[in-house]
Protein backbone atom coordinates (compact mmCIF):
# COMPACT_ATOMS: atom_id res chain seq x y z
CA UNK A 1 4.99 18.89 8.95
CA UNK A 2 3.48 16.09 7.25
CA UNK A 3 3.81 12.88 8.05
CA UNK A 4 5.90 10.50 5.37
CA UNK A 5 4.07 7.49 3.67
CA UNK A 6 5.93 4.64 5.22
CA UNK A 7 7.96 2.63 3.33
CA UNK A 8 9.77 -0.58 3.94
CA UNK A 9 13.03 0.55 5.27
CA UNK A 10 10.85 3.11 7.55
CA UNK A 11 8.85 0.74 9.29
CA UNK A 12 9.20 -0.85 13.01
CA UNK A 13 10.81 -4.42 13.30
CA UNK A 14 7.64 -4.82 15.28
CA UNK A 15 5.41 -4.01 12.40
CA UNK A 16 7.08 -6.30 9.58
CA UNK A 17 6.98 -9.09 12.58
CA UNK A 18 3.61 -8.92 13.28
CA UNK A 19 2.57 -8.25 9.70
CA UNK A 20 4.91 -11.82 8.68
CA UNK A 21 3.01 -13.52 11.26
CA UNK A 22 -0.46 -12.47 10.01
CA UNK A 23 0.66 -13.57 6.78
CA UNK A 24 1.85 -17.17 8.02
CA UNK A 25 -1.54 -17.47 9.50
CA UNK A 26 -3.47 -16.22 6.30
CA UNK A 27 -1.39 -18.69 4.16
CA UNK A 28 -1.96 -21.90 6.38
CA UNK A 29 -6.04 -21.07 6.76
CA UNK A 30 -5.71 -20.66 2.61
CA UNK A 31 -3.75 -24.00 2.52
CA UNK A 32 -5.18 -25.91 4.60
CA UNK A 33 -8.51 -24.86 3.45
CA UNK A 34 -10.23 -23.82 7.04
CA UNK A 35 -12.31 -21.60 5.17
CA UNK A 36 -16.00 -23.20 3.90
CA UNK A 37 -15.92 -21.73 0.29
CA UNK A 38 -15.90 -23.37 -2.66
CA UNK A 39 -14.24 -20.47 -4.88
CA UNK A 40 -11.35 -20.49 -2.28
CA UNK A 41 -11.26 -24.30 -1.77
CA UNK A 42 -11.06 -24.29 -5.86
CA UNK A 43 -7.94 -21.98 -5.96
CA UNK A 44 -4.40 -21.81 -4.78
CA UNK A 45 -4.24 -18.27 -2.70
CA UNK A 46 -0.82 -16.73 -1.99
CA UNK A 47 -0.38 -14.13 0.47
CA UNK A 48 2.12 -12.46 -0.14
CA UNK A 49 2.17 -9.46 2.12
CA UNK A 50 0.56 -7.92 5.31
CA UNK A 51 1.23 -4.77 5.95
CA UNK A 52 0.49 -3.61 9.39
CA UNK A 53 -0.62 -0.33 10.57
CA UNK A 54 1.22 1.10 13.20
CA UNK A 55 -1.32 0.72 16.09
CA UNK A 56 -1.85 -2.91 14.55
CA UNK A 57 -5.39 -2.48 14.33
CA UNK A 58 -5.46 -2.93 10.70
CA UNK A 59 -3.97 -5.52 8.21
CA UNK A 60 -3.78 -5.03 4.48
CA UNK A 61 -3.02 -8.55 2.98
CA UNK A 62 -1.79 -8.39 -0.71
CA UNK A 63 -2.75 -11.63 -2.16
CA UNK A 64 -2.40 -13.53 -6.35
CA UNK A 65 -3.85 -16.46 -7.08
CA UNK A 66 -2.05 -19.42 -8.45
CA UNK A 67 -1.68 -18.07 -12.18
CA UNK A 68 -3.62 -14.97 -11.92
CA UNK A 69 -6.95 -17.35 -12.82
CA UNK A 70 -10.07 -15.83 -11.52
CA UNK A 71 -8.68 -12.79 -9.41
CA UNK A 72 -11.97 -11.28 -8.55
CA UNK A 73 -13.77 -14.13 -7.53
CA UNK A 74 -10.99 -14.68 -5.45
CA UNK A 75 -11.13 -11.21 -3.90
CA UNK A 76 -14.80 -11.29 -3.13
CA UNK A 77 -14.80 -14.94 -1.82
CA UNK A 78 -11.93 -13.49 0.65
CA UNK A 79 -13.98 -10.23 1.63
CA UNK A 80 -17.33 -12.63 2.05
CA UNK A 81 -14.83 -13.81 5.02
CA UNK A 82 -13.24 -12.05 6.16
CA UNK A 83 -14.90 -12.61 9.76
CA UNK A 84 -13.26 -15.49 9.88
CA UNK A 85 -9.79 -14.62 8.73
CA UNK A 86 -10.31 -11.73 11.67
CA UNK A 87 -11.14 -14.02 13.89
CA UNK A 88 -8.64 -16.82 13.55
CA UNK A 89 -5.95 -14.57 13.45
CA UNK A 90 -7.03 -12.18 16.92
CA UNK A 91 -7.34 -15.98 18.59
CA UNK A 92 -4.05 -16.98 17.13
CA UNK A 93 -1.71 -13.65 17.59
CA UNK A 94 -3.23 -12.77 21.20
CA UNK A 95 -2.14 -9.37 20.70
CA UNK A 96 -4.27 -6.43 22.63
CA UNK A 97 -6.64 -5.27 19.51
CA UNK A 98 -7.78 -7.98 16.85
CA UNK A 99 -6.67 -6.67 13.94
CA UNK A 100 -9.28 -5.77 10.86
CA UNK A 101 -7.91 -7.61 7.83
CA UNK A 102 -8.60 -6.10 4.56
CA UNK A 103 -7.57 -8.24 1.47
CA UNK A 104 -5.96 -6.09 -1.67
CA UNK A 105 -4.74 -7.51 -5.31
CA UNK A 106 -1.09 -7.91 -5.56
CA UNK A 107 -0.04 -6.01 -8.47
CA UNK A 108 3.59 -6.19 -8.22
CA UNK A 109 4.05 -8.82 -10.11
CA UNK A 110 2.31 -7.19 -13.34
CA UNK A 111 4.10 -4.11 -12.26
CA UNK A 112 7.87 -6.57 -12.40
CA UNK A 113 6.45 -8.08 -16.00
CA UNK A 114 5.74 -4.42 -17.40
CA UNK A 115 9.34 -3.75 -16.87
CA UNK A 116 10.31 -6.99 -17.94
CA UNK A 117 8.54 -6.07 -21.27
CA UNK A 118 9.77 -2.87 -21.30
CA UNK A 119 13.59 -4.03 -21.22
CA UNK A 120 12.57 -6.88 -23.67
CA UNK A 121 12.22 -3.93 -26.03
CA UNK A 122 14.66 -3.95 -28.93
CA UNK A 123 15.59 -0.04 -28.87
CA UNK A 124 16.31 -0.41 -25.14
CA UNK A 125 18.03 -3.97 -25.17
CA UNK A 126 19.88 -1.28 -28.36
CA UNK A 127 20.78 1.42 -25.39
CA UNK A 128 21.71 -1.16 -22.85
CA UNK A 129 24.08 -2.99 -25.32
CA UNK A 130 25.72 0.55 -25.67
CA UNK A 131 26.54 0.79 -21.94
CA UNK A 132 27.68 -2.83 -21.15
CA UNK A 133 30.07 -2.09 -23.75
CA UNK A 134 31.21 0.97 -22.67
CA UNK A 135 31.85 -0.77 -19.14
């Protein structure tokens, strides 16, 4: 049988814990500017997900900077170190295996203004005015 892609609800307490943690200690090294860059020193960088896989040896952290302004650079200033980001987080978790931190665009939030757009839409603001009235 094959095995389900894991969603939210489906994943260990363990996993979101150690993924929230990863992403505390992502966020202050971003804010606090630890990392020698000037691209990332130049930007505000939210994390706003790790996703953990279950052995822990890997972390996916979904990141947006402040406004969307200069995503790629972003991106590749992050992946130039990620060394670093490995490292600070294996010293600061302690856990058995230092996780390998890859760092991913966060496209939900186009994805939430898409359907924001798509509601803003006259013929379906049209069809939902039909069924709040019906209710």
């Amino acid at each position: 049988m094959a095995k389900q892609p894991a969603s939210p609800e489906t994943r260990s307490v363990r996993l979101l814990k150690v993924g929230e943690q990863v992403r505390h200690i992502l966020s202050e090294l971003l804010m606090r500017q630890e990392v020698h860059d000037e691209v990332l020193t130049a930007h505000s960088v939210s994390v706003t997900e790790v996703r953990m896989s279950p052995d822990l040896r890997h972390a996916t952290a979904y990141i947006k900077p402040l406004l969307g302004a200069n995503e790629e650079a972003v991106l590749k200033a992050l992946r130039t170190n990620t060394a670093f980001f490995q490292k600070e987080v294996a010293q600061r978790l302690r856990l058995k295996y230092a996780a390998k931190v890859k760092f991913l665009a966060d496209e939900s939030f186009d994805a939430a203004s898409h359907i924001d757009k798509l509601l803003a839409d006259p013929k379906v603001q049209r069809d939902l005015g039909d069924v709040v009235d019906e209710a």
